[in-house]
Short mmCIF file of C-alpha atoms in Angstrom, two decimals:
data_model
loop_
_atom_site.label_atom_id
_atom_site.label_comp_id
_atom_site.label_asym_id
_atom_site.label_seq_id
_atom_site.Cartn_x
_atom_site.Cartn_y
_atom_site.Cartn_z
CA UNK F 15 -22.75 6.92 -11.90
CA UNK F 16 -25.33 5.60 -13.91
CA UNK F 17 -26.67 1.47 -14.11
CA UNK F 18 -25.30 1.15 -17.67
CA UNK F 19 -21.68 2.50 -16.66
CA UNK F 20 -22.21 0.12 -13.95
CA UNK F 21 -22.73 -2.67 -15.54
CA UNK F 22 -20.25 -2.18 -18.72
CA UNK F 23 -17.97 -1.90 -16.03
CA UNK F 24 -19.04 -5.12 -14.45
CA UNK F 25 -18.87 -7.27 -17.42
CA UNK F 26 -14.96 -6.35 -18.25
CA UNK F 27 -14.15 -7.58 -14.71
CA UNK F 28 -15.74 -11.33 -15.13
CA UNK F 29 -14.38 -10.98 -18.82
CA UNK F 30 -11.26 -11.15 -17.28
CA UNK F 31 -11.86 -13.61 -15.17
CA UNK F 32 -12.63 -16.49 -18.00
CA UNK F 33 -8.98 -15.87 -18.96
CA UNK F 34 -7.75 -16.59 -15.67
CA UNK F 35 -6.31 -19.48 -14.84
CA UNK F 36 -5.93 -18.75 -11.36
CA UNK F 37 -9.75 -16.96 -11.37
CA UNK F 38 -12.27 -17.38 -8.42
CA UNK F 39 -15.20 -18.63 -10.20
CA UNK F 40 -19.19 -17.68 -9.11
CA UNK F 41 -20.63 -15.43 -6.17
CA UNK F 42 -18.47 -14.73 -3.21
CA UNK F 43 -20.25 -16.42 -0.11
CA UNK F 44 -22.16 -14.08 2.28
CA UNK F 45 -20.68 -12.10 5.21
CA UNK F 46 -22.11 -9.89 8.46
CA UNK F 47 -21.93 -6.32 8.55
CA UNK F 48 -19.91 -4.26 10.70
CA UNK F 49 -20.47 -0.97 11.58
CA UNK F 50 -18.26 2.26 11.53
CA UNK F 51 -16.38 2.51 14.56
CA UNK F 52 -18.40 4.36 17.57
CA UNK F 53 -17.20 7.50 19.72
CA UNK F 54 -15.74 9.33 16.29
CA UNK F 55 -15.14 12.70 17.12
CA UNK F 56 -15.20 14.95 13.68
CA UNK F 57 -13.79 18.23 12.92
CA UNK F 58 -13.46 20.37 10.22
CA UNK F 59 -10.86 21.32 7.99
CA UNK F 60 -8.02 23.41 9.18
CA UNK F 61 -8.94 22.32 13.03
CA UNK F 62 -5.59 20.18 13.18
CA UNK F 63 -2.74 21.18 15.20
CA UNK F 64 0.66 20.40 15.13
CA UNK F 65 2.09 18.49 18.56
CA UNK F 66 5.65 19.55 18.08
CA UNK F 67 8.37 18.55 15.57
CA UNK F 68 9.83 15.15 14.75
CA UNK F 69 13.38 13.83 13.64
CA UNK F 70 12.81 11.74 10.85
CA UNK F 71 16.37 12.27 9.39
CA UNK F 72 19.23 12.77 11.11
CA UNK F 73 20.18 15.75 11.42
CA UNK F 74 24.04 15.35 11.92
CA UNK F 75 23.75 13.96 8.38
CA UNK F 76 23.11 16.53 5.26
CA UNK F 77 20.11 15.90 3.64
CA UNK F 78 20.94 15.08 -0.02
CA UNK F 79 19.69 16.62 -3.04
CA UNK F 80 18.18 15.47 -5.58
CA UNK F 81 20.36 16.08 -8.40
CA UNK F 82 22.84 14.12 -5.64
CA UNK F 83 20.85 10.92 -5.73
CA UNK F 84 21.97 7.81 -7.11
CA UNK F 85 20.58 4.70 -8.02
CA UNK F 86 21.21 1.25 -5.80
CA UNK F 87 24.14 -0.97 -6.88
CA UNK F 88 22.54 -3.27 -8.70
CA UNK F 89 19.16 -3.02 -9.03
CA UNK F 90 17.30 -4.37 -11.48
CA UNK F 91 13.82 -2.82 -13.07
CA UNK F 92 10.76 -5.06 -14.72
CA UNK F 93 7.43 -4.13 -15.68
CA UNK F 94 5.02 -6.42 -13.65
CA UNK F 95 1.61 -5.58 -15.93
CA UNK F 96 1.57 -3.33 -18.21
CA UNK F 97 -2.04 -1.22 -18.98
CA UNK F 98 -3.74 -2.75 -22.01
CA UNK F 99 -6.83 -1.63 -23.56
CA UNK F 100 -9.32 -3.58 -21.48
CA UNK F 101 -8.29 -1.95 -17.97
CA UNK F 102 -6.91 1.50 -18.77
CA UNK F 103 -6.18 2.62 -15.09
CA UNK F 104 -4.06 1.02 -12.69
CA UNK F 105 -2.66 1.75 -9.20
CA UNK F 106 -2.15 1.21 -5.63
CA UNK F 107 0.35 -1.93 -5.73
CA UNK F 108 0.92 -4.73 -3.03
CA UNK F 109 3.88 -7.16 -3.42
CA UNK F 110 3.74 -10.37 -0.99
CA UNK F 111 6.49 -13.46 -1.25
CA UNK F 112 4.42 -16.46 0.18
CA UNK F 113 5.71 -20.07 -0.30
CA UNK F 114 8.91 -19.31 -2.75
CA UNK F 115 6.03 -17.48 -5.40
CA UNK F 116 6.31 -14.31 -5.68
CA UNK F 117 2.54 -12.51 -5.81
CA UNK F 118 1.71 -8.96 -7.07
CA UNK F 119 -1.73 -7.10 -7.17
CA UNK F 120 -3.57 -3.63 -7.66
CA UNK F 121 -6.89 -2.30 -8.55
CA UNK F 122 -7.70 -1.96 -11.79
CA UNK F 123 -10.35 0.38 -13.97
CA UNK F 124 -11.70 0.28 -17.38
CA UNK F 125 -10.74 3.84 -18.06
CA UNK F 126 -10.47 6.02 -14.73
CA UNK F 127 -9.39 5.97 -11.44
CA UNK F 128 -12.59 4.16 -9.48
CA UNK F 129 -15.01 4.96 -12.37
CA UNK F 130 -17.30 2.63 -14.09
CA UNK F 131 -16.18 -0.31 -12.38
CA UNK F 132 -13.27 -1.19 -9.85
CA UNK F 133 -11.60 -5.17 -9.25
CA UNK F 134 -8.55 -6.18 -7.33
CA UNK F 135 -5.95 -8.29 -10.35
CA UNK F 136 -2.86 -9.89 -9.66
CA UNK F 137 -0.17 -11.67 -10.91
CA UNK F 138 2.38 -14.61 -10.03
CA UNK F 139 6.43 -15.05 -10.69
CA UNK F 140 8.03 -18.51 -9.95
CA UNK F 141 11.04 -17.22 -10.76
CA UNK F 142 11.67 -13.76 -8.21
CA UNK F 143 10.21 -11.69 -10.54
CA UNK F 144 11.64 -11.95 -13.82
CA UNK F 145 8.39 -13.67 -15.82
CA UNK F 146 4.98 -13.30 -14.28
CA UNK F 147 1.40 -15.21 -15.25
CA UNK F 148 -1.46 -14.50 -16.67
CA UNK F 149 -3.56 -12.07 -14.65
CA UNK F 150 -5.74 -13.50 -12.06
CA UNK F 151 -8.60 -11.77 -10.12
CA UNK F 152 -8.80 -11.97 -6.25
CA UNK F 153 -12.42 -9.48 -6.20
CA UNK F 154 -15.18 -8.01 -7.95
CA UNK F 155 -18.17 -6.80 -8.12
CA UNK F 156 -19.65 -10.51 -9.61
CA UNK F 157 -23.72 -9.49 -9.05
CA UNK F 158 -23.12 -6.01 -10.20
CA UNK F 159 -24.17 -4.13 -6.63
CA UNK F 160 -22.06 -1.31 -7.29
CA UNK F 161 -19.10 -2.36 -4.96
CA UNK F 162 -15.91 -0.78 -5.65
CA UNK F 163 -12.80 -2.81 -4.45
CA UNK F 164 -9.85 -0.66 -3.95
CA UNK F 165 -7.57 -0.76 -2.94
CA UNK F 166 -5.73 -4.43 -1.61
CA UNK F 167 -3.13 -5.19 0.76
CA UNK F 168 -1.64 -8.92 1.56
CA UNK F 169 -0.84 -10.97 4.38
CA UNK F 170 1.58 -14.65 4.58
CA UNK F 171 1.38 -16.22 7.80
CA UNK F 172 0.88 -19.65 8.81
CA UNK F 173 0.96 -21.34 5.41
CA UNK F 174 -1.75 -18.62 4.41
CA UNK F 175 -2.23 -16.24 1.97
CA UNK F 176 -5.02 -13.91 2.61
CA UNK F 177 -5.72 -10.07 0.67
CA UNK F 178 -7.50 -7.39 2.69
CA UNK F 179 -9.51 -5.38 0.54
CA UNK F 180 -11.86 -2.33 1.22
CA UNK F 181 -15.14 -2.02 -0.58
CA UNK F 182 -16.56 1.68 -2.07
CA UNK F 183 -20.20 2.93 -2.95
CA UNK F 184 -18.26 5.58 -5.30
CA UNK F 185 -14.74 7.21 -5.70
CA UNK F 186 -13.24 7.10 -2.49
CA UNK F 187 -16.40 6.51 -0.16
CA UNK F 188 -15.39 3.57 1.71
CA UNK F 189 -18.02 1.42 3.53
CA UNK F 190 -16.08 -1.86 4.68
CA UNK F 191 -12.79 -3.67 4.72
CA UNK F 192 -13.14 -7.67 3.39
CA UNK F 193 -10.58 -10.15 3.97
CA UNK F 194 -10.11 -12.76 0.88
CA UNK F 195 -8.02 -16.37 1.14
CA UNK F 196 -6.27 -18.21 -1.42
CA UNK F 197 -7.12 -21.64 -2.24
CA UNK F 198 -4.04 -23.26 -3.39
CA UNK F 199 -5.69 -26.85 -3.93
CA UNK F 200 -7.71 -25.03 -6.77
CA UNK F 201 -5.92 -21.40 -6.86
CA UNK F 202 -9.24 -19.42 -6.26
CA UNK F 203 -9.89 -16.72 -4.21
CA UNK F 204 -13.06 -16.48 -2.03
CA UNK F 205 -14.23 -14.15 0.68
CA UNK F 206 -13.39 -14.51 4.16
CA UNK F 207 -16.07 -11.83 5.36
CA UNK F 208 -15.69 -8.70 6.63
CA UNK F 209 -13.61 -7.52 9.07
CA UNK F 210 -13.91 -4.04 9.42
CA UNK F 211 -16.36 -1.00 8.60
CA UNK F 212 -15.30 2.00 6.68
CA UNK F 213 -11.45 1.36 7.12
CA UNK F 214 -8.82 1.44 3.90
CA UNK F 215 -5.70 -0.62 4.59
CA UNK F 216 -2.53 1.13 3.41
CA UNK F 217 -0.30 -1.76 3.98
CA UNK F 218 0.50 -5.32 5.04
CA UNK F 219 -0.70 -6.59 8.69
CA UNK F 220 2.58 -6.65 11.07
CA UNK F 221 2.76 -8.95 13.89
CA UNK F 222 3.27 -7.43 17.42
CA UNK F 223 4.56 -8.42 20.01
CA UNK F 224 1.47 -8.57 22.34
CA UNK F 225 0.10 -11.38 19.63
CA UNK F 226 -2.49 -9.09 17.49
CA UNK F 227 -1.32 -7.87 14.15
CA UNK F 228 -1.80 -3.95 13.32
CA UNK F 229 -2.63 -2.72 9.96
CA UNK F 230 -2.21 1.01 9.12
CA UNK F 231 -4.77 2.63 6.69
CA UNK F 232 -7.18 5.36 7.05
CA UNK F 233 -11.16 5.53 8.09
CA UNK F 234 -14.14 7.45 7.51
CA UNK F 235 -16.35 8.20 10.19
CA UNK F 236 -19.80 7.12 8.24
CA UNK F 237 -20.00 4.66 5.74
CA UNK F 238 -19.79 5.72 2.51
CA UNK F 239 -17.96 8.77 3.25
CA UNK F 240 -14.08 9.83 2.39
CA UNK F 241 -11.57 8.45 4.81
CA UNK F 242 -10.23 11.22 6.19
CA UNK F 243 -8.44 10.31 9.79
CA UNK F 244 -5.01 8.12 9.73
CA UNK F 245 -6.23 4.66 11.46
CA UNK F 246 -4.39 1.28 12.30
CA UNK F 247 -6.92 -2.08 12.28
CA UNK F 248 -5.76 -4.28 15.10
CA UNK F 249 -6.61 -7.84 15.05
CA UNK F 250 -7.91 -10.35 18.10
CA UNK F 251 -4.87 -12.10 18.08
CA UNK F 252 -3.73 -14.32 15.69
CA UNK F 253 -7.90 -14.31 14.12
CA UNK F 254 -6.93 -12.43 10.90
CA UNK F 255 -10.13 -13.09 9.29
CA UNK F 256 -12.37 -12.54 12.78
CA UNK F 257 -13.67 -8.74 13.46
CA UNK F 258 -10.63 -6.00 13.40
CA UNK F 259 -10.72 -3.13 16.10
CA UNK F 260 -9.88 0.28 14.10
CA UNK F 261 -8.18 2.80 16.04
CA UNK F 262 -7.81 6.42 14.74
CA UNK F 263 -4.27 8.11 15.23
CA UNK F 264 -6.42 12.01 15.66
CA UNK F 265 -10.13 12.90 15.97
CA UNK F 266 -11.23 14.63 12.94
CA UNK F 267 -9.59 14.90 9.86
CA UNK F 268 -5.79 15.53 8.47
CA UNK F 269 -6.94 18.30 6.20
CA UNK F 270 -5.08 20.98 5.41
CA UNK F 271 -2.38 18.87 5.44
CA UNK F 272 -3.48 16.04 3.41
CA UNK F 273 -7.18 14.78 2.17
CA UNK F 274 -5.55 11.22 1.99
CA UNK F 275 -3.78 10.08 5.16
CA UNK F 276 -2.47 7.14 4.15
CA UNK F 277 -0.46 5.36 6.77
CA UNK F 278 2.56 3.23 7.64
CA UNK F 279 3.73 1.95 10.62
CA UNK F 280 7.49 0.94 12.58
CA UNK F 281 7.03 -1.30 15.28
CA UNK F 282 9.60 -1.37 18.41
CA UNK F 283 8.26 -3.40 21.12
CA UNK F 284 4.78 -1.70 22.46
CA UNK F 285 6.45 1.48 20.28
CA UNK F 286 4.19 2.19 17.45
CA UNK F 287 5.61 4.76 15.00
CA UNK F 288 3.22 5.90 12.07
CA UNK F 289 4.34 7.93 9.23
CA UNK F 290 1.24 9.43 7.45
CA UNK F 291 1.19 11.11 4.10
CA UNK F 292 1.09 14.89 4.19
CA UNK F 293 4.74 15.17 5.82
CA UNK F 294 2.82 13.63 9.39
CA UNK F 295 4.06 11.27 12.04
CA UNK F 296 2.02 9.60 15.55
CA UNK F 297 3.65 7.61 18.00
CA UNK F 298 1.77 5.09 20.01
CA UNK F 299 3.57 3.70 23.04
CA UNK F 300 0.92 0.60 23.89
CA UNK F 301 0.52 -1.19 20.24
CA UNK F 302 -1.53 1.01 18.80
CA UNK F 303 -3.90 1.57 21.28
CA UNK F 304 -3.79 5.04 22.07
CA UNK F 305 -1.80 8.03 20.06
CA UNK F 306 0.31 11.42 20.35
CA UNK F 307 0.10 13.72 17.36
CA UNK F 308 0.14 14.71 14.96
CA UNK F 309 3.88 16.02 14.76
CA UNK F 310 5.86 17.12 11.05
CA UNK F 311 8.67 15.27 10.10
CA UNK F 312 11.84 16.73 8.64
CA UNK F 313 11.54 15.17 5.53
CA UNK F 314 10.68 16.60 2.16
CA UNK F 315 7.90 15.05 0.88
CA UNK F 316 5.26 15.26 -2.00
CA UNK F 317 1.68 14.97 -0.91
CA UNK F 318 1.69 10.96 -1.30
CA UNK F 319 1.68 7.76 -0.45
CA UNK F 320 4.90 6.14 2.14
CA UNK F 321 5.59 2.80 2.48
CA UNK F 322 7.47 1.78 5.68
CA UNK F 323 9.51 -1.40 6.52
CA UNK F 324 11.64 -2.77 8.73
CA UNK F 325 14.68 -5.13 7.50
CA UNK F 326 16.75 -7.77 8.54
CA UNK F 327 19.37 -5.93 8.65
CA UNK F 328 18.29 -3.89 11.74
CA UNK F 329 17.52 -1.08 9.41
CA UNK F 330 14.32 0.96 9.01
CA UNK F 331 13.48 2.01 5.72
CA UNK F 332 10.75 4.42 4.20
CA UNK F 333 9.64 4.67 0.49
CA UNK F 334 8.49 8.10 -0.40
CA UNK F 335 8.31 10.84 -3.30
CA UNK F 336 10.98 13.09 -2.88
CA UNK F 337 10.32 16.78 -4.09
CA UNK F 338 12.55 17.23 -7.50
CA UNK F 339 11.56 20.42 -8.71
CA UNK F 340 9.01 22.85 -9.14
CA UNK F 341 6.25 22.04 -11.86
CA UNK F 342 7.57 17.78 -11.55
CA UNK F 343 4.76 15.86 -9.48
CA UNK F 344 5.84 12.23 -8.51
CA UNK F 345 8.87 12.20 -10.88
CA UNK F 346 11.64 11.10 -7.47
CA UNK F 347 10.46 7.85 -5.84
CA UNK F 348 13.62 7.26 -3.21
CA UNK F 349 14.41 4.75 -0.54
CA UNK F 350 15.95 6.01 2.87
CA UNK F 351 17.52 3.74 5.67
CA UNK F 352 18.78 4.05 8.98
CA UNK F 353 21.84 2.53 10.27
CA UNK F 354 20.85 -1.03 12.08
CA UNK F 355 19.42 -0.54 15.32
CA UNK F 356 18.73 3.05 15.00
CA UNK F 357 15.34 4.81 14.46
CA UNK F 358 16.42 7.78 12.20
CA UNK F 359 17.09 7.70 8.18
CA UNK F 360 20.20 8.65 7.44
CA UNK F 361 20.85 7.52 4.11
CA UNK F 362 18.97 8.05 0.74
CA UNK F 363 19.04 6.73 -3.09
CA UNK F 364 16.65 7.35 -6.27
CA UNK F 365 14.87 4.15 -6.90
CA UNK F 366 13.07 5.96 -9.99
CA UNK F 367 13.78 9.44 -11.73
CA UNK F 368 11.76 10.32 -14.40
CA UNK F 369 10.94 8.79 -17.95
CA UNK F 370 12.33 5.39 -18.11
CA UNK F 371 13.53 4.09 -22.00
CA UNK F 372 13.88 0.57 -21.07
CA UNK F 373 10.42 -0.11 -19.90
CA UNK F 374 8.97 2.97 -21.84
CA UNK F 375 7.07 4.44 -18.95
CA UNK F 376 7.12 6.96 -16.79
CA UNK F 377 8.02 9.90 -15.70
CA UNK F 378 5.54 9.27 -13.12
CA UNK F 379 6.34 6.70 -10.10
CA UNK F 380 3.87 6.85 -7.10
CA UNK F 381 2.58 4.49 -4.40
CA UNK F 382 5.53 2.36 -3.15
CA UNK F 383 5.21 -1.17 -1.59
CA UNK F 384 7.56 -3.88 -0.51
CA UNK F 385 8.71 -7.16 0.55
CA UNK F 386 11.99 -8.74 1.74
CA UNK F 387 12.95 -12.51 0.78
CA UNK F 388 16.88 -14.01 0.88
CA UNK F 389 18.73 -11.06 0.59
CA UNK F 390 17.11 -8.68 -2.11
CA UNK F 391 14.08 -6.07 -1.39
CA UNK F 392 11.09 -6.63 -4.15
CA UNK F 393 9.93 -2.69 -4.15
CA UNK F 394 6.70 -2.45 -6.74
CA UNK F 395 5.02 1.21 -7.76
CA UNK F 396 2.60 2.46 -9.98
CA UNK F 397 3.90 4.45 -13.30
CA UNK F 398 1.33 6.93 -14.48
CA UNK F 399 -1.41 4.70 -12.86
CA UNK F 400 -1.47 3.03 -15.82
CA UNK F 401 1.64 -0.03 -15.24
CA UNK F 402 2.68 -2.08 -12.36
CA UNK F 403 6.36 -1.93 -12.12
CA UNK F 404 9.18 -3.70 -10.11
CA UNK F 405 12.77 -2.31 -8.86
CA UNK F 406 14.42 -5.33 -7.12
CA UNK F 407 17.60 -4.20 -5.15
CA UNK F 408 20.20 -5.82 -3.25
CA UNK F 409 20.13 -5.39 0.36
CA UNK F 410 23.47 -5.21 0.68
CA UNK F 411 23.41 -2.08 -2.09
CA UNK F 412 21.58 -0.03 0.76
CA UNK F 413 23.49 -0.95 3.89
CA UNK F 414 24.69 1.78 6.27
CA UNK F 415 27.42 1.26 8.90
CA UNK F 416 26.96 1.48 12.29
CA UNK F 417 28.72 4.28 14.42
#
């Protein structure tokens, strides 16, 4: 990448930040270093080995197809942000409901994926998603060092809204994760510091029961090299800004299976249960501290990103690109649920199947995230890496029975 790339790139971000009203304004305050984690063990490609097999879907229960699949009773669709010709690539949503607002965000580009230039953007709905602000900017690269941020995850808790977001020397070579706050007396974002080395969060922090909250992702063993290995961050207690602990799930890497692990977690108790892209699962049975695995999963996926959740209901529920055909990549984006209180899927619509009239986009749906409030799931994706788009659906539209 060369300086004037770099700093083209640079000046769209703060461009976008003078139209704003929501926009951090000047240089992001200082914050330590923190090293990779120590005692890495690497490996080469092909090393991994399968621990055994896993039932992810029940298996007393056909697995549908998908020319079966139907869509939730009803759901409804909205496009979030759509690309414009300022930021050209878009992708890796979050979704967050934190005091009644409603708060989306992704990483944007000027023209391709974590080229040129890379800053986190977000946007705001007072009104559950139907109308959405102007575009706000929770980080970038303000003194042009070359920091890519990419991608961003959020956390609500305590009357706080924070964003964890990992910073890149290039496309995909992570050096640190940095934790950002919202200032709601002003509406600016500053950073918190750093709270982790070479660790990219895949989704939001979940609370435990032992007090820390665990954050799956995926690390790199060096700074500024591709995170390979499936990882959770786990916090010192209820310090969500302090220093993180990452834990990897393996030693070495999950190639062949997958070059991005990207990883979600269940929680049950001290019962960790991490789903990892590339058709992986780990269990952990002391929050996260230690970890069995790999094993495969009996669940046909693409090679991308899961999102995992646990609902009110009792339910778990898993967000994944189901294979459609041969030749269609990330066409199928589906939802699955298990009956409350049970710990295998057994249940499955189509949240998105190809090109989509009504919001013009598609057919490409990848990268699912989500977030419960009163009754109605907010599930946003990425279409074409180019739009940020919304399926809200009734919880009641994906409820299973018990036995």
């Amino acid at each position: 990448m060369n300086a004037g790339a770099t700093l083209i790139g640079w000046i769209i971000c703060v461009l976008a930040l003078s139209g704003s009203p929501y926009a951090a304004e000047g240089e992001k305050p200082p914050a330590a270093d923190i090293p990779a984690p120590a005692g890495r063990t690497e490996a080469s490609a092909g090393q991994i080995e399968i621990a055994g097999d896993f039932m992810l879907w029940d298996e007393n229960v056909p697995l549908p197809s998908p020319e079966s699949l139907t869509y939730p009773d009803q759901a409804v669709d909205v496009m979030v942000h759509r690309m414009d010709e300022e930021f050209r690539f878009l992708h890796d949503n979050a979704v967050v409901w934190h005091k009644d607002i409603l708060f989306a965000a992704w990483y944007n580009c000027p023209r391709a994926e974590i080229a040129e230039s890379s800053c986190i953007r977000s946007r705001r709905s007072l009104d559950a998603g139907r109308t959405w602000s102007n575009v706000e900017v929770i980080a970038a690269d303000y003194n042009a060092q070359g920091v890519f941020y990419v991608p961003v995850t959020f956390l609500s808790y305590s009357g706080q809204l924070l964003a964890f977001v990992s910073n890149m020397a290039g496309h995909d070579l992570v050096t640190r994760c940095e934790a950002f706050s919202l200032n709601e007396s002003d509406n600016q974002w500053a950073s918190r510091g750093y709270i982790a080395g070479p660790f990219l969060p895949n989704c939001p922090p979940l609370l435990m029961d032992d007090g820390n909250f665990i954050m799956a992702g995926r690390m790199a063993a060096r700074r500024a090299t591709t995170p390979e290995t499936p990882a959770v961050a786990i916090s010192s207690g209820k310090d969500s800004t302090g220093r993180w602990d990452v834990v990897p799930m393996m030693a070495g890497i999950s190639r062949p299976y997958t070059a991005f692990p990207e990883s979600t977690v269940w929680l049950d108790g001290p019962d960790v249960t991490a789903i990892v892209r590339g058709g992986l699962v780990f269990t952990s049975s002391n929050f996260g501290r230690t970890w069995r695995g790999p094993f495969q999963h009996n669940v046909p996926a693409e090679d991308s990103k899961p999102f995992a959740l646990q609902l009110s209901t009792g339910q778990r529920c898993l967000l994944w690109n189901y294979p459609k055909s041969p030749g269609s990549t990330r066409h199928l984006l589906t939802i699955a649920v298990s009956r409350p209180g049970e710990h295998t899927l057994s249940a499955m619509w189509k949240i998105r199947d190809g090109y989509l009239e009504q919001l013009q986009a598609g057919p490409e749906w990848s990268y699912p995230c989500a977030a419960e409030h009163q009754g109605s799931l907010y599930i946003i994706y990425t279409s074409e890496k180019k739009h940020s788009v919304m399926t809200i659906v009734p919880l009641n539209a994906i409820g299973v029975k018990t036995r």
